[in-house]
Amino acid sequence: MADQTRPRRSALYMPASNERALEKAKSLDIDAVIVDLEDSVAPEAKSDARAQAVAAVKAGGYGRREVLIRVNAPGTDWGRDDILAAATSGVDAVCVPKVESVDQLTAIRSTLDEGGAPSETTIWAMIETPLAVLNVDQIAKAGPADRFPVSVLLLGTNDLAKETRAAQTPDRLPMLTWLSRCVVATRAYGLDILDGVYNNFRDEEGFRRECQQGRDLGMDGKTLIHPNQIGICNEVFSPSAEDIDWSRKVIAAFDQPENAGKGVITLDGQMVELLHRDIARRTVAIADAIAGDAG
Ligand code: COA
Ligand code: MG
């Protein structure tokens, strides 16, 4: 189960072999840092990158940000050693690519256990293959666990496009059913979900549109590849000033003595039910957490 009031607007990937990027991340306004050992690291550089990732995480300095290592997929030559190395590095979570089944999750948990990971270490599972999309409800259902729960699903839209041969169009119509299916699965079992990356990191307008689409689909945030994507992403995935004002108004209205015990009231000409108060409370909690982090 994910902490439902922790902001997860922006998660920036960086190659573990890029020391400058690992250092720079300490001053960037991101909610999560994902140190990558997988696709952005060449095969011959894998073991050096692993050592660099572990050293950087152990050295710390990332403050409030969640820190993750993205390991290589468990079936590869490096996956198992990556998980064992990440286990005691001090990461908040291990990001695992190409998760497709509950059996894989079980195996990842036992490797974390073998590596001596603290039980509160969570798993961020990437959904990026056709089988993963088909099995996402089972994967999300297996998320909550006493040890090593899956707290977040991450969409790997580049791999999904590759594996399905679907086109990556600006409106993402070919992928929309898969994206929504994943959102619903996470909501059913109390996880968070982050959207896939936007490759053209110089295209601010297209990036903003894709952030808004992801937010409107119900995503909690987006995975990023470049620092210049952070500002827009945080803005789109933060509650707006208008949302926050309205939410405070809804909460205050239900707190009025004359509304005690009521399930539905009228506010500014609109029907407002207790479920709207629940939404409002979460909006305010997220906004407070963001303001607290910034302060
Ligand atoms: N994380 C942290 N810092 C980053 C960064 C990242 N992902 N990408 C770039 N930066 C830093 C650069 O180090 C540079 O810092 P400096 O000004 O202090 O030297 C600054 O941001 C500007 O970088 P820029 O020159 O515009 O980009 P680049 O050509 O160096 O790198 C990429 C472009 C795409 C190679 C790089 O952004 C990258 O590696 N992104 C992540 C890729 C990845 O992890 N993929 C796997 C998941 S999909
Ligand atoms: Mg991938």
GROMACS .gro file of C-alpha atoms and ligand atoms in nm:
model
  344
    1MET     CA    1   0.000   0.000   0.000
    2ALA     CA    2   0.140   0.338  -0.095
    3ASP     CA    3   0.133   0.630   0.147
    4GLN     CA    4  -0.171   0.799  -0.005
    5THR     CA    5  -0.065   1.151   0.086
    6ARG     CA    6   0.298   1.144  -0.025
    7PRO     CA    7   0.352   1.364  -0.333
    8ARG     CA    8   0.490   1.157  -0.619
    9ARG     CA    9   0.469   1.411  -0.900
   10SER     CA   10   0.812   1.375  -1.051
   11ALA     CA   11   1.060   1.086  -1.061
   12LEU     CA   12   1.381   1.152  -1.254
   13TYR     CA   13   1.582   0.870  -1.408
   14MET     CA   14   1.956   0.909  -1.438
   15PRO     CA   15   2.221   0.667  -1.560
   16ALA     CA   16   2.416   0.533  -1.261
   17SER     CA   17   2.730   0.584  -1.467
   18ASN     CA   18   2.667   0.961  -1.482
   19GLU     CA   19   2.827   1.097  -1.165
   20ARG     CA   20   2.741   1.455  -1.254
   21ALA     CA   21   2.371   1.372  -1.282
   22LEU     CA   22   2.373   1.185  -0.948
   23GLU     CA   23   2.523   1.492  -0.784
   24LYS     CA   24   2.291   1.735  -0.959
   25ALA     CA   25   1.983   1.543  -0.843
   26LYS     CA   26   2.052   1.653  -0.485
   27SER     CA   27   1.953   2.008  -0.574
   28LEU     CA   28   1.663   1.936  -0.811
   29ASP     CA   29   1.299   1.979  -0.707
   30ILE     CA   30   1.201   1.618  -0.770
   31ASP     CA   31   0.999   1.380  -0.555
   32ALA     CA   32   1.204   1.074  -0.649
   33VAL     CA   33   1.547   0.995  -0.787
   34ILE     CA   34   1.579   0.674  -0.990
   35VAL     CA   35   1.940   0.570  -1.036
   36ASP     CA   36   1.936   0.348  -1.343
   37LEU     CA   37   2.136   0.032  -1.397
   38GLU     CA   38   1.916  -0.095  -1.680
   39ASP     CA   39   1.862   0.055  -2.024
   40SER     CA   40   2.076   0.368  -1.990
   41VAL     CA   41   2.387   0.168  -1.895
   42ALA     CA   42   2.582  -0.028  -2.159
   43PRO     CA   43   2.646  -0.401  -2.085
   44GLU     CA   44   3.021  -0.352  -2.040
   45ALA     CA   45   2.961  -0.072  -1.787
   46LYS     CA   46   2.708  -0.261  -1.572
   47SER     CA   47   2.925  -0.368  -1.281
   48ASP     CA   48   3.103  -0.033  -1.243
   49ALA     CA   49   2.765   0.140  -1.259
   50ARG     CA   50   2.630  -0.091  -0.986
   51ALA     CA   51   2.917   0.003  -0.756
   52GLN     CA   52   2.867   0.373  -0.834
   53ALA     CA   53   2.492   0.354  -0.768
   54VAL     CA   54   2.539   0.186  -0.432
   55ALA     CA   55   2.812   0.432  -0.329
   56ALA     CA   56   2.599   0.733  -0.425
   57VAL     CA   57   2.292   0.606  -0.238
   58LYS     CA   58   2.497   0.514   0.069
   59ALA     CA   59   2.660   0.858   0.072
   60GLY     CA   60   2.311   1.014   0.079
   61GLY     CA   61   2.240   1.385   0.050
   62TYR     CA   62   1.908   1.342  -0.131
   63GLY     CA   63   1.704   1.492   0.150
   64ARG     CA   64   1.326   1.447   0.130
   65ARG     CA   65   1.345   1.277  -0.210
   66GLU     CA   66   1.265   0.906  -0.240
   67VAL     CA   67   1.574   0.729  -0.366
   68LEU     CA   68   1.561   0.421  -0.587
   69ILE     CA   69   1.792   0.203  -0.785
   70ARG     CA   70   1.647   0.060  -1.105
   71VAL     CA   71   1.798  -0.286  -1.129
   72ASN     CA   72   1.826  -0.497  -1.440
   73ALA     CA   73   1.538  -0.739  -1.494
   74PRO     CA   74   1.565  -1.047  -1.270
   75GLY     CA   75   1.614  -1.286  -1.565
   76THR     CA   76   1.920  -1.105  -1.701
   77ASP     CA   77   2.289  -1.163  -1.624
   78TRP     CA   78   2.292  -0.868  -1.382
   79GLY     CA   79   1.945  -0.863  -1.222
   80ARG     CA   80   2.011  -1.080  -0.919
   81ASP     CA   81   2.341  -0.910  -0.828
   82ASP     CA   82   2.177  -0.570  -0.872
   83ILE     CA   83   1.897  -0.658  -0.629
   84LEU     CA   84   2.144  -0.801  -0.375
   85ALA     CA   85   2.356  -0.486  -0.399
   86ALA     CA   86   2.056  -0.252  -0.373
   87ALA     CA   87   1.920  -0.442  -0.072
   88THR     CA   88   2.148  -0.280   0.185
   89SER     CA   89   2.230   0.040  -0.003
   90GLY     CA   90   1.971   0.242   0.188
   91VAL     CA   91   1.727   0.285  -0.102
   92ASP     CA   92   1.364   0.355  -0.021
   93ALA     CA   93   1.257   0.125  -0.299
   94VAL     CA   94   1.397  -0.098  -0.568
   95CYS     CA   95   1.264  -0.028  -0.915
   96VAL     CA   96   1.222  -0.351  -1.108
   97PRO     CA   97   1.175  -0.348  -1.485
   98LYS     CA   98   0.970  -0.592  -1.693
   99VAL     CA   99   0.763  -0.731  -1.406
  100GLU     CA  100   0.504  -0.963  -1.559
  101SER     CA  101   0.381  -1.199  -1.291
  102VAL     CA  102   0.321  -1.258  -0.923
  103ASP     CA  103   0.583  -1.536  -0.930
  104GLN     CA  104   0.846  -1.282  -1.030
  105LEU     CA  105   0.744  -1.059  -0.741
  106THR     CA  106   0.780  -1.351  -0.504
  107ALA     CA  107   1.129  -1.419  -0.638
  108ILE     CA  108   1.229  -1.052  -0.609
  109ARG     CA  109   1.109  -1.046  -0.249
  110SER     CA  110   1.311  -1.350  -0.160
  111THR     CA  111   1.623  -1.201  -0.322
  112LEU     CA  112   1.571  -0.879  -0.121
  113ASP     CA  113   1.536  -1.091   0.189
  114GLU     CA  114   1.851  -1.285   0.105
  115GLY     CA  115   2.034  -0.956   0.053
  116GLY     CA  116   1.930  -0.838   0.400
  117ALA     CA  117   1.705  -0.551   0.289
  118PRO     CA  118   1.505  -0.378   0.565
  119SER     CA  119   1.146  -0.502   0.549
  120GLU     CA  120   1.009  -0.154   0.480
  121THR     CA  121   1.196  -0.140   0.150
  122THR     CA  122   0.932  -0.126  -0.118
  123ILE     CA  123   0.922  -0.232  -0.481
  124TRP     CA  124   0.831  -0.006  -0.772
  125ALA     CA  125   0.725  -0.241  -1.048
  126MET     CA  126   0.749  -0.142  -1.414
  127ILE     CA  127   0.461  -0.233  -1.640
  128GLU     CA  128   0.608  -0.232  -1.988
  129THR     CA  129   0.523  -0.552  -2.172
  130PRO     CA  130   0.202  -0.696  -2.316
  131LEU     CA  131   0.196  -0.970  -2.050
  132ALA     CA  132   0.235  -0.712  -1.774
  133VAL     CA  133  -0.068  -0.521  -1.901
  134LEU     CA  134  -0.270  -0.843  -1.917
  135ASN     CA  135  -0.162  -0.940  -1.564
  136VAL     CA  136  -0.163  -0.595  -1.405
  137ASP     CA  137  -0.459  -0.668  -1.179
  138GLN     CA  138  -0.280  -0.972  -1.033
  139ILE     CA  139   0.044  -0.776  -0.996
  140ALA     CA  140  -0.135  -0.488  -0.820
  141LYS     CA  141  -0.330  -0.732  -0.603
  142ALA     CA  142  -0.004  -0.889  -0.486
  143GLY     CA  143   0.132  -0.542  -0.407
  144PRO     CA  144   0.038  -0.505  -0.042
  145ALA     CA  145   0.261  -0.730   0.173
  146ASP     CA  146   0.415  -0.725   0.520
  147ARG     CA  147   0.764  -0.723   0.376
  148PHE     CA  148   0.872  -0.552   0.055
  149PRO     CA  149   0.531  -0.431  -0.061
  150VAL     CA  150   0.486  -0.295  -0.413
  151SER     CA  151   0.400   0.069  -0.355
  152VAL     CA  152   0.414   0.212  -0.706
  153LEU     CA  153   0.358   0.094  -1.062
  154LEU     CA  154   0.562   0.270  -1.330
  155LEU     CA  155   0.463   0.269  -1.693
  156GLY     CA  156   0.735   0.191  -1.944
  157THR     CA  157   0.570   0.336  -2.252
  158ASN     CA  158   0.878   0.310  -2.479
  159ASP     CA  159   0.903  -0.063  -2.417
  160LEU     CA  160   0.527  -0.103  -2.452
  161ALA     CA  161   0.542   0.062  -2.793
  162LYS     CA  162   0.830  -0.163  -2.894
  163GLU     CA  163   0.666  -0.484  -2.774
  164THR     CA  164   0.316  -0.414  -2.906
  165ARG     CA  165   0.418  -0.229  -3.227
  166ALA     CA  166   0.169   0.041  -3.130
  167ALA     CA  167   0.257   0.389  -3.253
  168GLN     CA  168   0.355   0.661  -3.006
  169THR     CA  169   0.116   0.931  -3.125
  170PRO     CA  170   0.074   1.271  -2.953
  171ASP     CA  171  -0.273   1.176  -2.826
  172ARG     CA  172  -0.156   0.826  -2.719
  173LEU     CA  173  -0.481   0.681  -2.847
  174PRO     CA  174  -0.320   0.342  -2.925
  175MET     CA  175  -0.217   0.304  -2.559
  176LEU     CA  176  -0.506   0.463  -2.380
  177THR     CA  177  -0.684   0.145  -2.279
  178TRP     CA  178  -0.361   0.001  -2.134
  179LEU     CA  179  -0.284   0.318  -1.941
  180SER     CA  180  -0.633   0.331  -1.791
  181ARG     CA  181  -0.630  -0.036  -1.710
  182CYS     CA  182  -0.315   0.017  -1.507
  183VAL     CA  183  -0.462   0.318  -1.325
  184VAL     CA  184  -0.770   0.120  -1.225
  185ALA     CA  185  -0.558  -0.171  -1.101
  186THR     CA  186  -0.351   0.057  -0.878
  187ARG     CA  187  -0.658   0.223  -0.735
  188ALA     CA  188  -0.821  -0.111  -0.661
  189TYR     CA  189  -0.530  -0.216  -0.441
  190GLY     CA  190  -0.406   0.113  -0.295
  191LEU     CA  191  -0.090   0.167  -0.499
  192ASP     CA  192   0.040   0.479  -0.673
  193ILE     CA  193   0.112   0.501  -1.045
  194LEU     CA  194   0.353   0.710  -1.248
  195ASP     CA  195   0.327   0.771  -1.621
  196GLY     CA  196   0.597   0.685  -1.875
  197VAL     CA  197   0.869   0.921  -2.001
  198TYR     CA  198   0.842   1.181  -2.277
  199ASN     CA  199   1.145   1.139  -2.500
  200ASN     CA  200   1.157   1.479  -2.671
  201PHE     CA  201   1.287   1.673  -2.373
  202ARG     CA  202   1.313   2.000  -2.567
  203ASP     CA  203   0.940   1.999  -2.658
  204GLU     CA  204   0.777   2.178  -2.364
  205GLU     CA  205   0.434   2.212  -2.520
  206GLY     CA  206   0.402   1.844  -2.612
  207PHE     CA  207   0.538   1.747  -2.271
  208ARG     CA  208   0.285   1.964  -2.088
  209ARG     CA  209   0.001   1.810  -2.291
  210GLU     CA  210   0.117   1.459  -2.203
  211CYS     CA  211   0.150   1.549  -1.833
  212GLN     CA  212  -0.204   1.686  -1.833
  213GLN     CA  213  -0.334   1.375  -2.007
  214GLY     CA  214  -0.165   1.149  -1.754
  215ARG     CA  215  -0.300   1.354  -1.465
  216ASP     CA  216  -0.651   1.347  -1.613
  217LEU     CA  217  -0.628   0.969  -1.649
  218GLY     CA  218  -0.561   0.951  -1.275
  219MET     CA  219  -0.182   0.914  -1.261
  220ASP     CA  220  -0.003   1.049  -0.953
  221GLY     CA  221   0.295   1.179  -1.146
  222LYS     CA  222   0.534   1.114  -1.432
  223THR     CA  223   0.877   0.966  -1.483
  224LEU     CA  224   1.127   1.209  -1.632
  225ILE     CA  225   1.455   1.193  -1.821
  226HIS     CA  226   1.583   1.551  -1.808
  227PRO     CA  227   1.591   1.833  -1.550
  228ASN     CA  228   1.410   2.074  -1.781
  229GLN     CA  229   1.096   1.857  -1.752
  230ILE     CA  230   1.068   1.903  -1.375
  231GLY     CA  231   0.899   2.244  -1.350
  232ILE     CA  232   0.610   2.167  -1.583
  233CYS     CA  233   0.562   1.820  -1.437
  234ASN     CA  234   0.544   1.943  -1.076
  235GLU     CA  235   0.307   2.221  -1.176
  236VAL     CA  236   0.067   1.990  -1.362
  237PHE     CA  237   0.064   1.721  -1.092
  238SER     CA  238   0.029   1.962  -0.796
  239PRO     CA  239  -0.319   2.063  -0.684
  240SER     CA  240  -0.396   2.409  -0.828
  241ALA     CA  241  -0.459   2.708  -0.598
  242GLU     CA  242  -0.822   2.688  -0.707
  243ASP     CA  243  -0.846   2.317  -0.614
  244ILE     CA  244  -0.692   2.389  -0.274
  245ASP     CA  245  -0.930   2.681  -0.200
  246TRP     CA  246  -1.232   2.477  -0.301
  247SER     CA  247  -1.114   2.180  -0.096
  248ARG     CA  248  -1.070   2.393   0.215
  249LYS     CA  249  -1.418   2.535   0.158
  250VAL     CA  250  -1.571   2.186   0.131
  251ILE     CA  251  -1.399   2.072   0.451
  252ALA     CA  252  -1.504   2.389   0.636
  253ALA     CA  253  -1.864   2.354   0.517
  254PHE     CA  254  -1.899   2.001   0.655
  255ASP     CA  255  -1.747   2.126   0.984
  256GLN     CA  256  -2.031   2.377   1.031
  257PRO     CA  257  -2.259   2.276   1.321
  258GLU     CA  258  -2.567   2.300   1.098
  259ASN     CA  259  -2.417   2.041   0.863
  260ALA     CA  260  -2.323   1.792   1.134
  261GLY     CA  261  -2.442   1.444   1.041
  262LYS     CA  262  -2.535   1.542   0.686
  263GLY     CA  263  -2.421   1.334   0.391
  264VAL     CA  264  -2.500   1.593   0.129
  265ILE     CA  265  -2.504   1.974   0.128
  266THR     CA  266  -2.521   2.258  -0.122
  267LEU     CA  267  -2.211   2.475  -0.163
  268ASP     CA  268  -2.195   2.759  -0.416
  269GLY     CA  269  -2.491   2.607  -0.598
  270GLN     CA  270  -2.329   2.263  -0.627
  271MET     CA  271  -2.417   1.932  -0.469
  272VAL     CA  272  -2.134   1.826  -0.238
  273GLU     CA  273  -2.132   1.484  -0.073
  274LEU     CA  274  -1.911   1.331   0.194
  275LEU     CA  275  -1.711   1.164  -0.082
  276HIS     CA  276  -1.614   1.513  -0.200
  277ARG     CA  277  -1.486   1.586   0.150
  278ASP     CA  278  -1.266   1.277   0.124
  279ILE     CA  279  -1.125   1.405  -0.205
  280ALA     CA  280  -1.081   1.751  -0.052
  281ARG     CA  281  -0.893   1.613   0.248
  282ARG     CA  282  -0.649   1.430   0.024
  283THR     CA  283  -0.598   1.739  -0.192
  284VAL     CA  284  -0.519   1.948   0.116
  285ALA     CA  285  -0.290   1.679   0.260
  286ILE     CA  286  -0.093   1.660  -0.066
  287ALA     CA  287  -0.077   2.041  -0.092
  288ASP     CA  288   0.044   2.066   0.269
  289ALA     CA  289   0.308   1.801   0.206
  290ILE     CA  290   0.431   1.990  -0.102
  291ALA     CA  291   0.434   2.321   0.089
  292GLY     CA  292   0.614   2.154   0.381
  293ASP     CA  293   0.880   2.013   0.148
  294ALA     CA  294   0.931   2.350  -0.014
  295GLY     CA  295   0.952   2.529   0.323
  296COA     N1  296   1.942   1.361  -1.419
  296COA     C1  297   2.018   1.457  -1.360
  296COA     N2  298   2.084   1.552  -1.429
  296COA     C2  299   2.072   1.547  -1.564
  296COA     C3  300   1.994   1.451  -1.630
  296COA     C4  301   1.929   1.354  -1.553
  296COA     N3  302   1.854   1.259  -1.611
  296COA     N4  303   2.001   1.474  -1.763
  296COA     C5  304   2.080   1.582  -1.780
  296COA     N5  305   2.123   1.626  -1.659
  296COA     C6  306   2.208   1.743  -1.633
  296COA     C7  307   2.338   1.737  -1.711
  296COA     O1  308   2.434   1.667  -1.635
  296COA     C8  309   2.370   1.883  -1.725
  296COA     O2  310   2.419   1.929  -1.601
  296COA     P1  311   2.527   2.046  -1.594
  296COA     O3  312   2.463   2.165  -1.660
  296COA     O4  313   2.549   2.063  -1.447
  296COA     O5  314   2.644   1.994  -1.669
  296COA     C9  315   2.233   1.948  -1.743
  296COA     O6  316   2.142   1.858  -1.682
  296COA    C10  317   2.194   1.972  -1.886
  296COA     O7  318   2.202   1.852  -1.958
  296COA     P2  319   2.199   1.848  -2.118
  296COA     O8  320   2.334   1.886  -2.172
  296COA     O9  321   2.083   1.925  -2.166
  296COA    O10  322   2.171   1.697  -2.147
  296COA     P3  323   2.275   1.583  -2.187
  296COA    O11  324   2.299   1.595  -2.334
  296COA    O12  325   2.391   1.588  -2.096
  296COA    O13  326   2.193   1.451  -2.155
  296COA    C11  327   2.041   1.273  -2.189
  296COA    C12  328   2.079   1.414  -2.231
  296COA    C13  329   1.909   1.233  -2.252
  296COA    C14  330   2.151   1.174  -2.232
  296COA    C15  331   2.028   1.273  -2.034
  296COA    O14  332   1.932   1.368  -2.002
  296COA    C16  333   1.995   1.139  -1.970
  296COA    O15  334   2.083   1.056  -1.957
  296COA     N6  335   1.870   1.120  -1.925
  296COA    C17  336   1.828   1.005  -1.853
  296COA    C18  337   1.827   0.880  -1.939
  296COA    C19  338   1.781   0.761  -1.862
  296COA    O16  339   1.807   0.747  -1.745
  296COA     N7  340   1.709   0.671  -1.931
  296COA    C20  341   1.654   0.553  -1.868
  296COA    C21  342   1.511   0.569  -1.833
  296COA     S1  343   1.406   0.599  -1.968
  297MG      MG  344   1.196  -0.016  -2.009
   0.00000   0.00000   0.00000
